[in-house]
Short mmCIF file of C-alpha atoms and ligand atoms in Angstrom, two decimals:
data_model
loop_
_atom_site.label_atom_id
_atom_site.label_comp_id
_atom_site.label_asym_id
_atom_site.label_seq_id
_atom_site.Cartn_x
_atom_site.Cartn_y
_atom_site.Cartn_z
CA MET A 1392 -0.27 -36.10 -10.54
CA ALA A 1393 2.73 -33.86 -11.25
CA VAL A 1394 6.15 -35.40 -10.69
CA PHE A 1395 9.31 -33.28 -10.54
CA THR A 1396 12.85 -33.68 -9.30
CA LEU A 1397 13.57 -32.41 -5.81
CA GLN A 1398 15.96 -29.84 -7.23
CA ASP A 1399 13.25 -28.45 -9.53
CA ILE A 1400 10.72 -28.47 -6.70
CA LEU A 1401 12.97 -26.36 -4.47
CA PHE A 1402 13.74 -24.06 -7.40
CA SER A 1403 10.02 -23.53 -8.13
CA GLN A 1404 9.37 -22.66 -4.49
CA GLY A 1405 11.99 -19.90 -4.40
CA PHE A 1406 14.91 -21.57 -2.64
CA GLY A 1407 17.45 -20.12 -5.08
CA THR A 1408 19.00 -21.00 -8.42
CA ARG A 1409 19.00 -24.68 -9.46
CA ARG A 1410 22.63 -24.82 -8.36
CA VAL A 1411 21.86 -23.43 -4.91
CA CYS A 1412 18.95 -25.90 -4.59
CA ALA A 1413 21.22 -28.79 -5.58
CA GLY A 1414 23.69 -27.61 -2.94
CA LEU A 1415 21.02 -27.59 -0.21
CA ILE A 1416 20.10 -31.18 -1.08
CA GLN A 1417 23.71 -32.40 -1.31
CA GLN A 1418 24.49 -30.88 2.09
CA GLY A 1419 21.68 -32.95 3.65
CA LEU A 1420 19.57 -29.90 4.47
CA VAL A 1421 16.37 -31.10 2.79
CA SER A 1422 14.00 -33.77 4.13
CA VAL A 1423 10.83 -35.29 2.76
CA GLY A 1424 8.58 -37.33 5.04
CA GLY A 1425 11.22 -37.15 7.80
CA ALA A 1426 13.96 -38.69 5.58
CA VAL A 1427 16.99 -36.60 4.62
CA GLN A 1428 17.38 -36.48 0.83
CA SER A 1429 20.74 -36.40 -0.88
CA ASP A 1430 19.75 -37.13 -4.50
CA THR A 1431 19.03 -33.90 -6.35
CA LEU A 1432 17.22 -35.86 -9.07
CA ALA A 1433 14.94 -37.90 -6.77
CA GLU A 1434 11.39 -37.47 -8.04
CA PHE A 1435 8.33 -36.58 -5.99
CA ASP A 1436 4.66 -36.02 -6.71
CA THR A 1437 4.03 -32.39 -5.75
CA GLU A 1438 0.38 -33.00 -4.85
CA GLY A 1439 0.19 -32.38 -1.07
CA LEU A 1440 4.00 -32.60 -0.79
CA GLN A 1441 5.53 -31.35 2.46
CA PHE A 1442 9.27 -30.94 2.81
CA THR A 1443 11.70 -29.38 5.23
CA VAL A 1444 14.59 -27.07 4.35
CA GLN A 1445 17.11 -26.40 7.11
CA GLY A 1446 14.53 -27.62 9.63
CA VAL A 1447 11.78 -25.32 8.38
CA PRO A 1448 8.67 -27.16 7.13
CA TRP A 1449 7.35 -26.02 3.77
CA PRO A 1450 4.29 -27.15 1.80
CA TYR A 1451 4.62 -27.33 -1.98
CA GLN A 1452 2.35 -24.65 -3.46
CA GLU A 1453 1.99 -24.29 -7.21
CA ARG A 1454 0.78 -20.75 -6.58
CA ALA A 1455 1.21 -18.92 -3.30
CA TYR A 1456 -1.80 -17.32 -1.58
CA LEU A 1457 -1.28 -15.86 1.85
CA MET A 1458 -2.50 -13.33 4.35
CA LEU A 1459 -0.37 -10.99 6.43
CA HIS A 1460 -1.29 -8.98 9.52
CA LYS A 1461 0.34 -5.68 8.65
CA PRO A 1462 1.68 -3.66 11.57
CA ALA A 1463 1.91 0.14 11.53
CA GLY A 1464 5.22 1.59 10.37
CA TYR A 1465 5.64 -0.62 7.29
CA GLU A 1466 5.29 0.35 3.63
CA CYS A 1467 3.57 -1.89 1.07
CA SER A 1468 6.33 -1.27 -1.43
CA GLN A 1469 9.20 -3.46 -2.61
CA LYS A 1470 11.37 -0.36 -2.52
CA PRO A 1471 10.20 1.60 0.51
CA GLY A 1472 11.21 5.19 1.09
CA MET A 1473 10.94 5.92 4.83
CA TYR A 1474 9.86 2.72 6.57
CA PRO A 1475 10.68 -0.98 6.26
CA SER A 1476 8.84 -2.97 3.61
CA ILE A 1477 6.08 -5.44 4.46
CA TYR A 1478 7.98 -7.88 2.24
CA SER A 1479 10.73 -7.99 4.88
CA LEU A 1480 8.17 -9.78 7.12
CA LEU A 1481 8.06 -12.74 4.72
CA PRO A 1482 10.55 -15.61 4.40
CA GLY A 1483 13.03 -15.35 1.51
CA PRO A 1484 11.50 -18.06 -0.72
CA LEU A 1485 8.18 -16.17 -0.83
CA ARG A 1486 10.01 -13.08 -2.02
CA THR A 1487 11.97 -14.84 -4.75
CA ARG A 1488 9.74 -17.64 -6.03
CA GLY A 1489 9.17 -17.59 -9.75
CA GLY A 1490 12.37 -15.65 -10.46
CA GLY A 1491 12.56 -12.91 -13.09
CA ALA A 1492 11.57 -9.27 -12.85
CA ALA A 1493 8.23 -9.89 -11.09
CA ALA A 1494 9.61 -12.46 -8.65
CA GLY A 1495 7.83 -13.35 -5.45
CA VAL A 1496 4.41 -12.65 -4.06
CA GLN A 1497 2.83 -9.23 -4.48
CA ALA A 1498 0.34 -7.52 -2.20
CA VAL A 1499 -3.23 -7.20 -3.41
CA GLY A 1500 -3.54 -3.41 -3.20
CA ARG A 1501 -1.74 -1.32 -0.62
CA LEU A 1502 -2.31 -0.07 2.88
CA ASP A 1503 -0.82 3.21 4.09
CA GLN A 1504 2.25 3.07 6.30
CA ASP A 1505 0.16 3.87 9.40
CA THR A 1506 -2.72 1.49 8.56
CA THR A 1507 -2.78 -1.93 10.20
CA GLY A 1508 -4.61 -5.12 9.29
CA LEU A 1509 -5.32 -7.60 6.58
CA LEU A 1510 -3.24 -7.84 3.43
CA LEU A 1511 -3.54 -10.62 0.88
CA LEU A 1512 -0.48 -11.58 -1.16
CA SER A 1513 -0.03 -13.90 -4.09
CA ASP A 1514 2.07 -14.70 -7.14
CA ASP A 1515 -1.06 -15.43 -9.16
CA GLY A 1516 -1.55 -12.40 -11.40
CA LYS A 1517 -5.17 -13.25 -12.24
CA PHE A 1518 -6.04 -13.57 -8.57
CA ILE A 1519 -4.39 -10.23 -7.75
CA HIS A 1520 -6.28 -8.57 -10.57
CA ARG A 1521 -9.61 -10.07 -9.55
CA MET A 1522 -9.18 -9.05 -5.92
CA SER A 1523 -8.10 -5.51 -6.69
CA SER A 1524 -10.20 -4.60 -9.71
CA PRO A 1525 -13.03 -2.19 -8.82
CA ARG A 1526 -15.20 -4.05 -11.38
CA HIS A 1527 -15.33 -7.08 -9.11
CA HIS A 1528 -16.59 -5.21 -6.05
CA VAL A 1529 -14.74 -7.34 -3.50
CA PRO A 1530 -15.79 -5.74 -0.18
CA LYS A 1531 -13.11 -4.59 2.24
CA VAL A 1532 -14.05 -3.71 5.81
CA TYR A 1533 -12.17 -0.95 7.64
CA ASP A 1534 -12.34 -0.27 11.35
CA VAL A 1535 -11.95 3.50 11.53
CA THR A 1536 -11.17 5.55 14.63
CA THR A 1537 -12.01 9.21 14.12
CA LYS A 1538 -10.77 12.42 15.70
CA HIS A 1539 -14.21 14.00 16.04
CA ASP A 1540 -17.58 12.57 17.06
CA ILE A 1541 -19.28 10.67 14.26
CA ASP A 1542 -22.86 11.71 13.64
CA ALA A 1543 -25.73 10.32 11.59
CA THR A 1544 -25.28 12.97 8.89
CA GLN A 1545 -21.69 11.87 8.29
CA VAL A 1546 -22.77 8.24 8.07
CA SER A 1547 -25.55 8.98 5.59
CA ARG A 1548 -23.23 11.16 3.48
CA LEU A 1549 -20.66 8.33 3.31
CA LEU A 1550 -23.43 5.98 2.13
CA ALA A 1551 -24.89 8.49 -0.36
CA GLY A 1552 -21.47 9.27 -1.86
CA VAL A 1553 -18.83 11.97 -1.44
CA VAL A 1554 -16.88 13.82 -4.11
CA LEU A 1555 -13.17 12.95 -4.35
CA ASP A 1556 -10.95 14.88 -6.71
CA ASP A 1557 -9.85 11.80 -8.72
CA SER A 1558 -13.32 10.41 -9.35
CA PRO A 1559 -15.86 11.74 -11.85
CA VAL A 1560 -18.72 10.25 -9.82
CA PRO A 1561 -19.32 10.46 -6.06
CA VAL A 1562 -17.67 7.61 -4.15
CA LYS A 1563 -20.00 5.62 -1.89
CA ALA A 1564 -19.37 3.29 1.02
CA ALA A 1565 -21.08 -0.07 0.51
CA ALA A 1566 -21.86 -0.08 4.26
CA ALA A 1567 -21.16 2.24 7.19
CA GLU A 1568 -21.96 1.20 10.72
CA GLN A 1569 -21.30 3.43 13.69
CA ALA A 1570 -19.59 1.34 16.40
CA GLY A 1571 -18.92 4.08 18.97
CA THR A 1572 -18.72 7.86 19.26
CA HIS A 1573 -15.38 7.78 17.42
CA ARG A 1574 -15.57 4.40 15.73
CA LEU A 1575 -16.99 3.41 12.37
CA LEU A 1576 -17.00 0.17 10.40
CA LEU A 1577 -16.77 1.14 6.77
CA THR A 1578 -17.09 -1.25 3.84
CA LEU A 1579 -15.62 -0.20 0.50
CA THR A 1580 -15.56 -2.05 -2.80
CA GLU A 1581 -12.86 0.08 -4.41
CA GLY A 1582 -9.32 0.87 -3.34
CA LYS A 1583 -8.54 4.44 -4.27
CA TYR A 1584 -5.47 6.16 -2.88
CA HIS A 1585 -6.08 7.14 0.80
CA GLN A 1586 -9.76 6.45 0.14
CA VAL A 1587 -10.96 6.08 3.73
CA LYS A 1588 -9.00 9.10 4.93
CA ARG A 1589 -10.25 11.24 2.05
CA MET A 1590 -13.86 10.11 2.47
CA LEU A 1591 -13.82 10.93 6.17
CA ALA A 1592 -12.21 14.30 5.44
CA ALA A 1593 -14.94 15.00 2.86
CA VAL A 1594 -17.62 14.64 5.56
CA GLY A 1595 -15.73 16.92 7.97
CA ASN A 1596 -14.05 14.31 10.16
CA ARG A 1597 -10.51 12.95 10.36
CA VAL A 1598 -9.05 9.43 10.57
CA GLU A 1599 -6.92 8.85 13.67
CA GLY A 1600 -6.59 5.09 13.34
CA LEU A 1601 -7.26 2.67 10.49
CA HIS A 1602 -7.38 -1.11 10.54
CA ARG A 1603 -8.55 -3.40 7.74
CA SER A 1604 -10.36 -6.33 9.29
CA GLN A 1605 -11.84 -8.15 6.30
CA ILE A 1606 -11.47 -8.73 2.56
CA GLY A 1607 -14.33 -10.65 0.93
CA SER A 1608 -14.91 -13.70 3.11
CA ILE A 1609 -11.50 -13.53 4.86
CA GLN A 1610 -11.52 -12.04 8.32
CA LEU A 1611 -8.45 -11.13 10.30
CA THR A 1612 -8.75 -12.60 13.80
CA PHE A 1613 -6.60 -12.56 16.93
CA GLU A 1614 -5.16 -15.94 15.83
CA LEU A 1615 -2.83 -14.14 13.44
CA PRO A 1616 -0.81 -11.60 15.46
CA GLU A 1617 0.65 -8.46 13.93
CA ARG A 1618 3.72 -9.09 11.70
CA HIS A 1619 2.67 -12.73 11.15
CA TRP A 1620 1.51 -14.39 7.95
CA ARG A 1621 -0.12 -17.67 7.03
CA TRP A 1622 -1.06 -19.60 3.91
CA LEU A 1623 -4.67 -19.27 2.80
CA THR A 1624 -6.45 -22.61 2.62
CA VAL A 1625 -7.73 -23.96 -0.70
CA ASP A 1626 -11.29 -23.25 0.46
CA GLU A 1627 -10.42 -19.67 1.42
CA VAL A 1628 -8.90 -19.04 -2.02
CA LYS A 1629 -11.96 -20.55 -3.73
CA ALA A 1630 -14.30 -18.42 -1.63
CA LEU A 1631 -12.33 -15.27 -2.47
CA GLN A 1632 -12.35 -16.10 -6.18
CA ALA A 1633 -16.10 -16.57 -6.01
CA SER A 1634 -16.54 -13.35 -3.98
CA PRO A 1635 -19.93 -12.03 -4.91
CA SER A 1636 -20.42 -8.40 -5.78
CA LYS A 1637 -20.94 -6.28 -2.66
N1 LIG B 1456 -7.87 3.99 2.87
C1 LIG B 1456 -6.91 4.80 3.38
O1 LIG B 1456 -7.09 6.00 3.49
N2 LIG B 1456 -5.74 4.21 3.75
C2 LIG B 1456 -5.53 2.89 3.69
O2 LIG B 1456 -4.45 2.41 4.07
C3 LIG B 1456 -6.53 2.07 3.16
C4 LIG B 1456 -7.71 2.65 2.75
#
C-alpha cells in the first residue's frame, strides 16, 4: 500500500507543478470514485487508483508503459526537423510526468518518418534499455513492401547475413517469410539505423512501404487505429520483460 496526497498524486502523473495540481483540485476539476475532491491534502492509496481530471479518466501508474500506432509523416524525435513529433500524439501528462530534463515517456527505439506501426514508450529507463539493447534480442517484425519482385535468393541472403557499412559482422534477419511477390515479413533482433531499408538495398531490392507489426509478444492489431495509443497491461509488460532471445 502506498498512500499519497491527491496533490502529490497529480504531480507524479504529470499534471503540472504542485501549485498547478493544487489549483486543479481547488477548482473542483478532479474526481476520485465519482466524487469531486476539493482537499489538496486528501490521501489515497495509489494501488489501482482511478481518477478523473477535467472529465478525462486517468489510472495511476507508477511507471508508464504504452503502445502507439505510429502514422506516416511523424518523426520519433522530441525536437523534429521536418514533420510533427510522435510525442504530439500523446496527452500532456505523458509528456511531462517525472519532470526534469528527461521528463515524460520516451520511445523505445525509433521508426523512420515514413514507417508506420508499433512503437513502445515508457518512462522506465531499465525497460527502455532492455527492449532496445541488441544483447537482449527482442524480436521486431516488419511488414515490408518492396519495389521489385522478391525472390528466394534475396530471402536466403537476408537470413544468411548482409554486409552493412556500420557493422563489422554481416547482419542477419532472425526470420524472413515471403508473403507475396512484393511483400516480406522480416524479423530483426537489432535496431540499426534504417536497418530494413539498408538490408533490402544490400540484396538488390528497395523498400516502398514499411510497417512494424510486432515487438516481442506485443502485436499491433486493428483495435488500435493509427495515431492512437493505449496503456500496456501489467501482463503485457511482464511478458515483454521476460522476452526470450529470438
Ligand atoms: N528499418 C528501417 O529501415 N526503418 C525503420 O523505420 C525501421 C527499421
